Structures are given as structure tokens and as C-alpha cells.
């Protein structure tokens, strides 16, 4: 298991405040612990790093640590460092209330600390988001959007929709799916609020507590707690350049099981599963009766040829195919869908109705307009071209700026470079250094249970010149850590 470490952001004590600096630091640390941002057992940075980050003397940090230790908040050990221990901190807090101890009692697990930090920092002004998995906002199709919205002005009502989502939209998605070789009826389609909701619906509706989900190692799924929060275990299966090594999935297993895969332009590795591997994987799963969740989030974003979805080979209703408008049109639309056997879709739709009464009707209408008018297809084709250019620019920039410091394979689609930093630099340190320089990274450890020396670099979000600037800063951060 990886060591959970506290991540320092660019917080600094306020020198103009009447409160002494050391007390401000105590408050800052206590608050992070109280709100659960820094969890019990987490390792604090070294005193030297804290002093540098807060821009104070080491002696100030020593005083802070002594005080926190006297409250029973932290414990120091010469070898292991200083750790957050126990929860006696609540005693010293005048703001202690009912929620202080109970706020995390629900079954859903807290997000990884690193991801919480990323989610917060993404909205800091001026930050360069070198890991963000969404298209550059400047690529948003404003004109098309305007046309779609105009149609919406003629709405007479905006009521709840049927359990599977708007019929016209499901018909349009069925037509769209045929172009990818998937034949289905509107009754086999459920509209969801993004594909993340589809994953949650599957976890709580189809899988028992003692079941197991297999997934690629590394995988986007490891960055979520949606499976584990439903009491289901997650087992990682390694990959090679052709995709998941499916024969490593045990042929026999007492528990019920399902496989989750992102065969096209995988998040985070960018790997696209070969046609042969898809076929072998499907046959293996059919033989051993292992259903497959095929997450097609990046399916549209191929640069050369469109891969055949596994769902298109599915003659025994084994595959649940997930789609989303998030990586192409807009994540804020919150529109996704599941294509699966009718009974599966009906079950998921029934649970969804109990959760939220359906995905936003406005979003469904807009997406319908995009599909029916052909604007969606046109925009996807524009995006493919744009992303391919950005990929080329990213590869050249990384090679020119970082040279031998890193290595990576060139993806044939999607948003990401799965970059290995050759030197033995801890990725959390690099994350902190880069953040201080105004660059937000996605360390590879988010996507795997093991420690990596990887970064998921996205070339989708930043404009080319911003990307170059961010990579130059990253280079400086690597250099400075190498010198330490
Ligand atoms: N699947 C994959 C592979 C993703 O990368 C993401 C977003 N990062 C999602 C699903 C979730 O997308 P959404 O819920 O916005 O459709």
C-alpha cells in the first residue's frame, strides 16, 4: 500500500494578521484535519519542506509541531516522520459540533487527498492545468450551441421524463450506435447523468456486495471510489501495448464478477486495445461468463481509424456499453448513456428513477438536437483533427523541453500522454513543486494502487503555447528536485 501523504498547496500565513504566524499555521493544519482533507495516519511533509512552503523559519515549524503533539494531533518518529494520529484534536476545537465526528460516517468513501486538492486547485486563477481530462473550453462549439438553444426556445413544457430517458434521444443514440457497428433498440438504452452515474448505477443495482470488478492496471476506475463504496472489491489486471492481459483473469471464481475496460484511448495510458485482443477478450469472457463494462468515453477521439467496439461483437448480451458527451461536446452537459440488454437497462432505469428522476431534460433536448442535426458528428470530427495536432505538438514539446528526463509512448487518440519520469523523484514532491510554480499535475499514483513515477499529461485542455509554458515549468521543477 502507498503511504498517504499530506499535500501542501500555496497557502501562507498572513503577515498582516494580528494572530501570530505559528498560531495561524496551527489553525491551518487543524482545519485541514478537522474537515477531513488531511486524514488520520497521513504523513506530514518534513519540517524543512513545511518551513519552505509556509515561508517561515524551521524554529516556527518546530514550535507548531510541539504544540500539535501536545494536543495529541501529531506524533513524530525519527525514521517514519511526523504523522497525524488519533482525533483528540476535536477537544481543542471550540467549533466542535455534532458533525465534527460524524461527517464521514456514510458508506461512500472520501476522495483521495490528491484528487481533492486537484479538484480545488483547478479553479484557482492563473493555474496551468496540465492534467485536466476535458477539451479546452475555447474549442466549445459556440455557434452550434447557439443553434441548438434556439430550438429550445420553442419549448411548451419541461416535465419529468420516462424512466429510460427521452425516447427521441434514445432513438437518435441507437442510430448513432449503428455507425459504430452496434445494433440496439431504444429499450436497450438508458440516458444517464454522465457515464460516472452509469458506473454508480451498475455498482448498486447489478453487483452484490461480495462481487469483484476486474479492471486494467492502471485505470481511471482506481481514481474513483464508486465500486468500493458499494462494498465491491476491485482487482487490477496488467496491460501490454495491445490492452488488458485478460488471461490473467482467473478462469474460476466463486464470487460474481464483471470486467471494466476502457478499450479505446484508455485513461490514463492512452492505449487502444488491438482488434485481435478485443476479440480474444470477448471470447474469454463469454466462455467464463464474465460480463463486460465497456467504457467508450474516448471512443470518438481516434486519430486514424475508428476501432470496432467490443459491444459490436456481442452476440450474447454480455456487454454493457457506456457512452458520454463529456469528452467531445461538454462535461457540463452531464449526458451519458448505457447500451445493454433490456432487462439490465430496465433495472438501471428503475434505480435511476429512485435516485434523481432522470438526467436533465434540458441537456437531453440539447444533445438530441446535436445528434439529429449532425452537428455532434461534425464537432467530433473537428475535435479529432484538433487533438491530433495537439498530440503532435505535445510530443515535440516534451521531447525538446524534457528530453531524456522522461519517456512515453505516442497515443493514437484521446487526450493523454502517460509519462514516466526516469529519475527517482517522488511524484507527490513534484506535484507540490509544480503547484507552487502554478502548474497543476495529475500524478500517476491516482490511477493505480502501486507507486508509479508517472504523470498523466493532458494535451486537451491547454492551448499549445500554454502547454509549452507548463512543460517548461515542469522541466524546471524536475531539475530543482534533482538538485536537492
Ligand atoms: N469514464 C472515463 C474513462 C473517464 O475518463 C471519465 C471522465 N474522466 C468518465 C468516465 C466520466 O465521465 P462523465 O461522467 O463526465 O461522463
Coordinates of N, CA and C in Angstrom, one line a residue, residues 231-415:
X231 N -19.2 -1.6 -1.5 CA -18.7 -2.9 -0.8 C -18.1 -3.9 -1.8
X232 N -17.8 -3.5 -3.0 CA -17.4 -4.4 -4.0 C -15.8 -4.3 -4.1
X233 N -15.2 -5.5 -4.3 CA -13.7 -5.3 -4.5 C -13.3 -5.1 -5.9
X234 N -12.1 -4.4 -6.0 CA -11.6 -4.1 -7.3 C -10.3 -4.8 -7.5
X235 N -10.1 -5.5 -8.5 CA -8.9 -6.3 -8.8 C -8.3 -5.8 -10.1
X236 N -7.0 -5.4 -10.0 CA -6.3 -4.9 -11.2 C -5.6 -6.0 -12.0
X237 N -5.7 -5.8 -13.3 CA -5.1 -6.8 -14.3 C -4.2 -6.0 -15.2
X238 N -3.0 -6.5 -15.3 CA -2.0 -5.7 -16.0 C -2.3 -5.6 -17.5
X239 N -1.6 -4.7 -18.2 CA -1.8 -4.5 -19.6 C -0.5 -4.6 -20.4
X240 N -0.6 -4.8 -21.7 CA 0.6 -4.6 -22.5 C 0.2 -3.6 -23.6
X241 N 1.0 -3.3 -24.6 CA 0.6 -2.3 -25.6 C -0.7 -2.6 -26.4
X242 N -1.1 -3.9 -26.3 CA -2.3 -4.2 -27.0 C -3.6 -4.2 -26.1
X243 N -3.4 -3.9 -24.9 CA -4.5 -3.8 -24.0 C -4.4 -4.8 -22.8
X244 N -5.6 -5.0 -22.2 CA -5.6 -5.8 -20.9 C -5.1 -7.3 -21.2
X245 N -4.4 -7.8 -20.2 CA -3.9 -9.2 -20.3 C -5.0 -10.1 -19.7
X246 N -6.0 -10.3 -20.5 CA -7.3 -10.9 -19.9 C -7.0 -12.3 -19.4
X247 N -6.0 -13.1 -20.0 CA -5.9 -14.4 -19.5 C -5.4 -14.5 -18.0
X248 N -5.0 -13.3 -17.5 CA -4.7 -13.2 -16.0 C -5.9 -13.2 -15.2
X249 N -7.1 -13.0 -15.8 CA -8.3 -13.0 -15.0 C -8.6 -14.5 -14.7
X250 N -8.8 -14.8 -13.4 CA -8.9 -16.3 -13.1 C -10.1 -16.9 -13.8
X251 N -9.9 -18.1 -14.3 CA -10.9 -18.8 -15.1 C -12.1 -19.1 -14.2
X252 N -11.7 -19.4 -12.9 CA -12.8 -19.8 -12.0 C -12.8 -18.8 -10.8
X253 N -14.0 -18.4 -10.4 CA -14.1 -17.5 -9.2 C -15.4 -17.8 -8.6
X254 N -15.5 -17.9 -7.2 CA -16.7 -18.2 -6.6 C -17.6 -17.0 -6.6
X255 N -17.0 -15.8 -6.4 CA -17.8 -14.6 -6.3 C -18.4 -14.2 -7.7
X256 N -19.4 -13.4 -7.8 CA -19.9 -13.0 -9.1 C -18.9 -11.8 -9.5
X257 N -18.8 -11.6 -10.8 CA -17.7 -10.7 -11.3 C -18.1 -10.0 -12.6
X258 N -17.4 -9.0 -12.8 CA -17.6 -8.2 -14.0 C -16.3 -7.6 -14.4
X259 N -16.1 -7.3 -15.7 CA -14.8 -6.7 -16.1 C -15.1 -5.2 -16.6
X260 N -14.3 -4.3 -16.1 CA -14.5 -2.9 -16.6 C -13.3 -2.6 -17.4
X261 N -13.5 -2.2 -18.7 CA -12.4 -1.8 -19.5 C -12.6 -0.6 -20.3
X262 N -11.6 0.1 -20.6 CA -11.6 1.3 -21.5 C -10.8 1.0 -22.7
X263 N -11.4 0.3 -23.7 CA -10.6 -0.2 -24.8 C -10.0 0.8 -25.7
X264 N -10.7 2.0 -25.8 CA -10.3 3.0 -26.8 C -9.6 4.1 -26.1
X265 N -8.3 4.4 -26.4 CA -7.6 5.6 -25.9 C -7.7 5.6 -24.4
X266 N -7.3 4.6 -23.8 CA -7.5 4.3 -22.3 C -7.1 5.5 -21.4
X267 N -7.8 5.7 -20.4 CA -7.4 6.7 -19.4 C -6.8 5.9 -18.2
X268 N -5.6 6.1 -17.9 CA -4.6 7.2 -18.3 C -3.6 6.8 -19.3
X269 N -3.5 5.5 -19.8 CA -2.3 5.2 -20.6 C -2.4 5.6 -22.0
X270 N -3.6 5.9 -22.5 CA -3.7 6.2 -24.0 C -3.7 5.0 -24.9
X271 N -3.6 3.8 -24.3 CA -3.5 2.6 -25.1 C -4.9 2.2 -25.7
X272 N -4.9 1.8 -27.0 CA -6.1 1.3 -27.6 C -5.9 -0.2 -27.8
X273 N -6.9 -0.9 -27.3 CA -6.9 -2.3 -27.4 C -6.9 -2.8 -28.9
X274 N -6.0 -3.7 -29.3 CA -6.0 -4.1 -30.7 C -7.3 -4.9 -31.0
X275 N -7.6 -5.0 -32.3 CA -8.8 -5.7 -32.7 C -8.7 -7.2 -32.2
X276 N -7.5 -7.8 -32.4 CA -7.4 -9.2 -32.0 C -7.6 -9.4 -30.6
X277 N -7.1 -8.5 -29.7 CA -7.2 -8.6 -28.3 C -8.7 -8.4 -27.9
X278 N -9.4 -7.5 -28.5 CA -10.8 -7.3 -28.2 C -11.6 -8.6 -28.5
X279 N -11.2 -9.3 -29.6 CA -12.0 -10.5 -30.0 C -11.6 -11.6 -28.9
X280 N -10.3 -11.7 -28.6 CA -9.9 -12.8 -27.7 C -10.5 -12.5 -26.3
X281 N -10.5 -11.3 -25.9 CA -11.1 -10.9 -24.6 C -12.6 -11.2 -24.6
X282 N -13.3 -10.9 -25.6 CA -14.7 -11.2 -25.6 C -15.0 -12.7 -25.5
X283 N -14.2 -13.4 -26.3 CA -14.4 -14.9 -26.3 C -14.1 -15.5 -24.9
X284 N -13.0 -15.0 -24.3 CA -12.7 -15.5 -23.0 C -13.8 -15.2 -22.0
X285 N -14.3 -14.0 -22.0 CA -15.4 -13.6 -21.1 C -16.6 -14.3 -21.4
X286 N -16.9 -14.6 -22.7 CA -18.1 -15.3 -23.0 C -18.0 -16.8 -22.5
X287 N -16.8 -17.3 -22.6 CA -16.6 -18.7 -22.2 C -16.7 -18.8 -20.7
X288 N -16.2 -17.8 -19.9 CA -16.3 -17.9 -18.5 C -17.4 -17.1 -17.9
X289 N -18.3 -16.6 -18.7 CA -19.5 -15.9 -18.3 C -19.1 -14.7 -17.4
X290 N -18.2 -13.9 -17.9 CA -17.8 -12.6 -17.2 C -18.4 -11.5 -18.0
X291 N -19.4 -10.8 -17.5 CA -19.9 -9.6 -18.2 C -18.9 -8.5 -18.3
X292 N -19.0 -7.7 -19.3 CA -18.0 -6.6 -19.6 C -18.7 -5.2 -19.5
X293 N -18.1 -4.3 -18.8 CA -18.5 -2.9 -18.9 C -17.5 -2.3 -19.9
X294 N -17.9 -1.9 -21.0 CA -17.0 -1.2 -22.0 C -17.2 0.3 -21.9
X295 N -16.2 1.0 -21.4 CA -16.3 2.4 -21.2 C -15.8 3.1 -22.4
X296 N -16.7 3.7 -23.2 CA -16.2 4.3 -24.5 C -16.1 5.8 -24.4
X297 N -15.7 6.3 -23.3 CA -15.6 7.7 -23.1 C -14.7 8.4 -24.2
X298 N -13.6 7.7 -24.6 CA -12.7 8.4 -25.6 C -12.8 7.7 -27.0
X299 N -13.9 6.9 -27.2 CA -14.1 6.2 -28.4 C -14.1 7.1 -29.7
X300 N -14.7 8.2 -29.5 CA -14.8 9.1 -30.7 C -13.5 9.8 -31.1
X301 N -12.5 9.7 -30.1 CA -11.3 10.6 -30.3 C -10.1 9.8 -30.9
X302 N -10.4 9.0 -31.9 CA -9.3 8.3 -32.6 C -8.7 9.2 -33.7
X303 N -7.4 9.1 -34.0 CA -6.8 10.0 -35.0 C -6.7 9.3 -36.3
X304 N -6.7 8.0 -36.3 CA -6.6 7.3 -37.7 C -7.8 6.5 -38.0
X305 N -8.0 5.3 -37.5 CA -9.2 4.6 -37.8 C -10.0 4.3 -36.6
X306 N -11.3 4.2 -36.7 CA -12.2 4.0 -35.6 C -12.2 2.6 -35.2
X307 N -11.8 2.3 -33.9 CA -11.8 0.9 -33.5 C -13.2 0.3 -33.4
X308 N -13.4 -1.0 -33.7 CA -14.7 -1.6 -33.5 C -15.0 -1.9 -32.0
X309 N -16.1 -1.3 -31.5 CA -16.3 -1.5 -30.1 C -16.5 -3.0 -29.8
X310 N -16.2 -3.4 -28.6 CA -16.4 -4.8 -28.2 C -18.0 -5.1 -28.2
X311 N -18.8 -4.1 -27.9 CA -20.2 -4.3 -28.0 C -20.7 -4.7 -29.4
X312 N -19.9 -4.3 -30.4 CA -20.3 -4.7 -31.8 C -20.1 -6.2 -32.0
X313 N -19.3 -6.8 -31.2 CA -19.1 -8.3 -31.3 C -20.0 -9.1 -30.4
X314 N -20.8 -8.4 -29.7 CA -21.5 -9.0 -28.6 C -22.8 -9.7 -29.0
X315 N -22.7 -11.1 -29.2 CA -23.9 -11.8 -29.6 C -24.6 -12.5 -28.4
X316 N -24.1 -12.3 -27.2 CA -24.8 -12.9 -26.1 C -25.2 -11.9 -25.0
X317 N -25.3 -10.6 -25.3 CA -25.7 -9.6 -24.3 C -24.9 -9.6 -23.1
X318 N -23.6 -9.7 -23.3 CA -22.7 -9.8 -22.2 C -22.1 -8.4 -21.8
X319 N -22.2 -7.5 -22.8 CA -21.5 -6.2 -22.7 C -22.5 -5.0 -22.4
X320 N -22.0 -4.3 -21.4 CA -22.7 -3.0 -21.1 C -21.9 -1.9 -21.6
X321 N -22.4 -1.2 -22.6 CA -21.6 -0.2 -23.3 C -21.9 1.2 -22.8
X322 N -20.9 1.9 -22.3 CA -21.1 3.2 -21.7 C -20.6 4.3 -22.7
X323 N -21.4 5.3 -22.9 CA -21.0 6.4 -23.7 C -21.2 7.7 -23.0
X324 N -20.6 8.8 -23.5 CA -20.7 10.1 -22.8 C -20.5 11.2 -23.8
X325 N -21.1 12.4 -23.5 CA -20.8 13.6 -24.4 C -19.8 14.4 -23.7
X326 N -19.2 13.9 -22.6 CA -18.3 14.8 -21.8 C -17.0 15.1 -22.5
X327 N -16.4 14.1 -23.2 CA -15.1 14.3 -23.7 C -15.1 14.9 -25.1
X328 N -16.3 15.0 -25.7 CA -16.4 15.6 -27.0 C -17.1 16.9 -27.0
X329 N -18.3 16.9 -26.5 CA -19.1 18.2 -26.5 C -18.9 19.0 -25.3
X330 N -19.2 18.5 -24.1 CA -19.1 19.2 -22.9 C -19.4 18.4 -21.7
X331 N -18.5 18.4 -20.7 CA -18.7 17.6 -19.5 C -19.8 18.2 -18.6
X332 N -20.0 19.5 -18.8 CA -21.1 20.2 -18.0 C -22.5 19.8 -18.4
X333 N -22.6 19.2 -19.6 CA -23.9 18.8 -20.1 C -24.5 17.7 -19.2
X334 N -23.5 16.9 -18.6 CA -23.8 15.7 -17.8 C -24.8 14.8 -18.6
X335 N -24.4 14.4 -19.8 CA -25.2 13.4 -20.5 C -24.3 12.2 -20.9
X336 N -24.8 11.0 -20.4 CA -24.1 9.8 -20.8 C -25.2 8.8 -21.1
X337 N -24.8 7.6 -21.5 CA -25.8 6.5 -21.8 C -25.2 5.1 -21.6
X338 N -26.1 4.2 -21.4 CA -25.7 2.8 -21.3 C -26.5 2.0 -22.4
X339 N -25.8 1.2 -23.1 CA -26.5 0.3 -24.0 C -26.3 -1.2 -23.5
X340 N -27.3 -1.8 -23.2 CA -27.2 -3.2 -22.6 C -28.5 -4.0 -22.9
X341 N -28.5 -5.2 -22.4 CA -29.7 -6.0 -22.6 C -30.9 -5.3 -21.9
X342 N -32.1 -5.5 -22.5 CA -33.3 -4.8 -22.0 C -33.6 -4.9 -20.5
X343 N -33.4 -6.1 -19.9 CA -33.7 -6.3 -18.5 C -32.7 -5.5 -17.7
X344 N -31.5 -5.4 -18.1 CA -30.4 -4.7 -17.4 C -30.7 -3.2 -17.4
X345 N -31.1 -2.7 -18.6 CA -31.4 -1.3 -18.8 C -32.7 -0.9 -17.9
X346 N -33.7 -1.8 -17.9 CA -34.9 -1.6 -17.1 C -34.5 -1.5 -15.6
X347 N -33.7 -2.4 -15.2 CA -33.2 -2.4 -13.8 C -32.5 -1.1 -13.4
X348 N -31.5 -0.7 -14.3 CA -30.8 0.5 -14.0 C -31.7 1.7 -14.1
X349 N -32.6 1.7 -15.0 CA -33.6 2.9 -15.1 C -34.5 3.0 -13.9
X350 N -34.9 1.8 -13.3 CA -35.7 1.8 -12.1 C -34.9 2.5 -11.0
X351 N -33.7 2.1 -10.8 CA -32.9 2.6 -9.7 C -32.6 4.1 -10.0
X352 N -32.3 4.4 -11.2 CA -32.1 5.9 -11.5 C -33.3 6.7 -11.2
X353 N -34.4 6.2 -11.5 CA -35.7 7.0 -11.2 C -35.7 7.3 -9.6
X354 N -35.3 6.3 -8.9 CA -35.3 6.5 -7.4 C -34.2 7.4 -6.9
X355 N -33.2 7.6 -7.7 CA -32.1 8.4 -7.3 C -32.3 9.9 -7.7
X356 N -32.7 10.1 -9.0 CA -32.8 11.5 -9.4 C -33.9 11.8 -10.4
X357 N -34.8 10.9 -10.7 CA -35.9 11.1 -11.7 C -35.4 11.5 -13.1
X358 N -34.2 11.1 -13.4 CA -33.7 11.3 -14.8 C -32.7 12.4 -14.9
X359 N -31.9 12.3 -16.0 CA -30.9 13.3 -16.3 C -31.7 14.6 -16.8
X360 N -31.0 15.7 -16.7 CA -31.6 17.0 -17.0 C -32.3 17.0 -18.4
X361 N -33.6 17.3 -18.4 CA -34.4 17.3 -19.6 C -33.8 18.4 -20.6
X362 N -33.3 19.5 -20.1 CA -32.7 20.5 -21.0 C -31.5 19.9 -21.7
X363 N -30.6 19.2 -20.9 CA -29.4 18.6 -21.5 C -29.8 17.6 -22.5
X364 N -30.8 16.8 -22.2 CA -31.3 15.7 -23.2 C -31.7 16.4 -24.5
X365 N -32.5 17.4 -24.4 CA -33.0 18.1 -25.6 C -31.9 18.7 -26.4
X366 N -30.9 19.3 -25.7 CA -29.8 19.9 -26.5 C -29.0 18.8 -27.2
X367 N -28.7 17.7 -26.4 CA -27.9 16.7 -27.1 C -28.7 16.0 -28.2
X368 N -30.0 15.9 -28.1 CA -30.8 15.4 -29.2 C -30.6 16.3 -30.4
X369 N -30.7 17.5 -30.2 CA -30.5 18.5 -31.3 C -29.2 18.3 -32.0
X370 N -28.1 18.2 -31.2 CA -26.8 18.0 -31.7 C -26.7 16.7 -32.6
X371 N -27.3 15.6 -32.1 CA -27.2 14.4 -32.8 C -28.1 14.4 -34.1
X372 N -29.3 14.9 -34.0 CA -30.2 14.9 -35.1 C -29.8 15.8 -36.2
X373 N -29.2 16.9 -35.9 CA -28.7 17.9 -36.9 C -27.4 17.5 -37.6
X374 N -26.7 16.5 -36.9 CA -25.4 16.1 -37.5 C -24.3 17.0 -36.9
X375 N -24.7 18.0 -36.0 CA -23.7 18.9 -35.5 C -22.7 18.1 -34.6
X376 N -23.2 17.1 -33.9 CA -22.3 16.4 -33.0 C -21.2 15.7 -33.8
X377 N -21.7 15.0 -34.8 CA -20.7 14.2 -35.6 C -19.7 15.2 -36.2
X378 N -20.2 16.4 -36.7 CA -19.3 17.4 -37.3 C -18.2 17.9 -36.2
X379 N -18.8 18.1 -35.0 CA -17.9 18.6 -34.0 C -16.8 17.5 -33.6
X380 N -17.3 16.3 -33.5 CA -16.3 15.2 -33.2 C -15.2 15.1 -34.2
X381 N -15.6 15.3 -35.4 CA -14.5 15.2 -36.5 C -13.6 16.4 -36.4
X382 N -14.1 17.6 -36.0 CA -13.2 18.7 -35.8 C -12.3 18.4 -34.6
X383 N -12.9 17.9 -33.6 CA -12.1 17.6 -32.3 C -11.0 16.6 -32.6
X384 N -11.3 15.6 -33.4 CA -10.3 14.6 -33.7 C -9.0 15.2 -34.3
X385 N -9.3 16.1 -35.3 CA -8.2 16.8 -36.0 C -7.4 17.7 -35.1
X386 N -8.2 18.4 -34.3 CA -7.6 19.4 -33.3 C -6.7 18.6 -32.3
X387 N -7.2 17.5 -31.8 CA -6.5 16.7 -30.8 C -5.3 16.1 -31.4
X388 N -5.4 15.7 -32.6 CA -4.2 15.0 -33.3 C -3.1 16.1 -33.4
X389 N -3.5 17.3 -33.8 CA -2.5 18.3 -33.9 C -1.8 18.6 -32.5
X390 N -2.7 18.7 -31.5 CA -2.2 18.9 -30.2 C -1.3 17.8 -29.7
X391 N -1.7 16.6 -30.0 CA -0.8 15.4 -29.7 C 0.6 15.6 -30.3
X392 N 0.6 16.0 -31.6 CA 1.9 16.1 -32.3 C 2.7 17.2 -31.6
X393 N 2.1 18.3 -31.3 CA 2.7 19.4 -30.6 C 3.2 19.0 -29.3
X394 N 2.4 18.3 -28.5 CA 2.8 17.8 -27.2 C 4.0 16.9 -27.2
X395 N 4.0 16.0 -28.2 CA 5.2 15.1 -28.3 C 6.5 15.8 -28.6
X396 N 6.4 16.8 -29.5 CA 7.6 17.5 -29.9 C 8.1 18.4 -28.7
X397 N 7.1 19.0 -28.0 CA 7.4 19.9 -26.9 C 8.1 19.1 -25.8
X398 N 7.5 17.9 -25.5 CA 8.0 17.1 -24.4 C 9.4 16.7 -24.7
X399 N 9.6 16.3 -26.0 CA 11.0 15.8 -26.3 C 12.0 16.9 -26.3
X400 N 11.6 18.1 -26.8 CA 12.5 19.2 -26.9 C 12.8 19.7 -25.5
X401 N 11.8 19.9 -24.7 CA 12.0 20.5 -23.3 C 12.5 19.5 -22.3
X402 N 11.9 18.3 -22.3 CA 12.3 17.4 -21.2 C 13.3 16.3 -21.6
X403 N 13.5 16.2 -22.9 CA 14.5 15.2 -23.5 C 14.5 13.9 -22.7
X404 N 15.7 13.6 -22.2 CA 15.9 12.3 -21.6 C 15.3 12.2 -20.2
X405 N 14.7 13.2 -19.7 CA 14.2 13.2 -18.3 C 13.0 12.3 -18.2
X406 N 12.3 12.1 -19.4 CA 11.0 11.4 -19.4 C 11.0 10.4 -20.5
X407 N 10.0 9.4 -20.4 CA 9.8 8.6 -21.6 C 8.3 8.3 -21.7
X408 N 7.8 8.1 -22.9 CA 6.3 7.8 -23.1 C 6.1 7.3 -24.4
X409 N 5.0 6.6 -24.6 CA 4.6 6.1 -25.9 C 3.6 7.1 -26.6
X410 N 3.6 7.1 -27.9 CA 2.7 8.1 -28.6 C 1.3 7.5 -28.7
X411 N 0.3 8.2 -28.2 CA -1.1 7.6 -28.3 C -1.7 7.9 -29.7
X412 N -2.6 7.0 -30.0 CA -3.2 7.1 -31.4 C -4.6 7.8 -31.2
X413 N -4.9 8.4 -30.1 CA -6.2 9.1 -29.9 C -6.3 9.5 -28.4
X414 N -7.4 10.2 -28.1 CA -7.7 10.6 -26.7 C -7.0 11.9 -26.4
X415 N -6.7 12.0 -25.1 CA -6.2 13.3 -24.5 C -4.8 13.2 -23.9

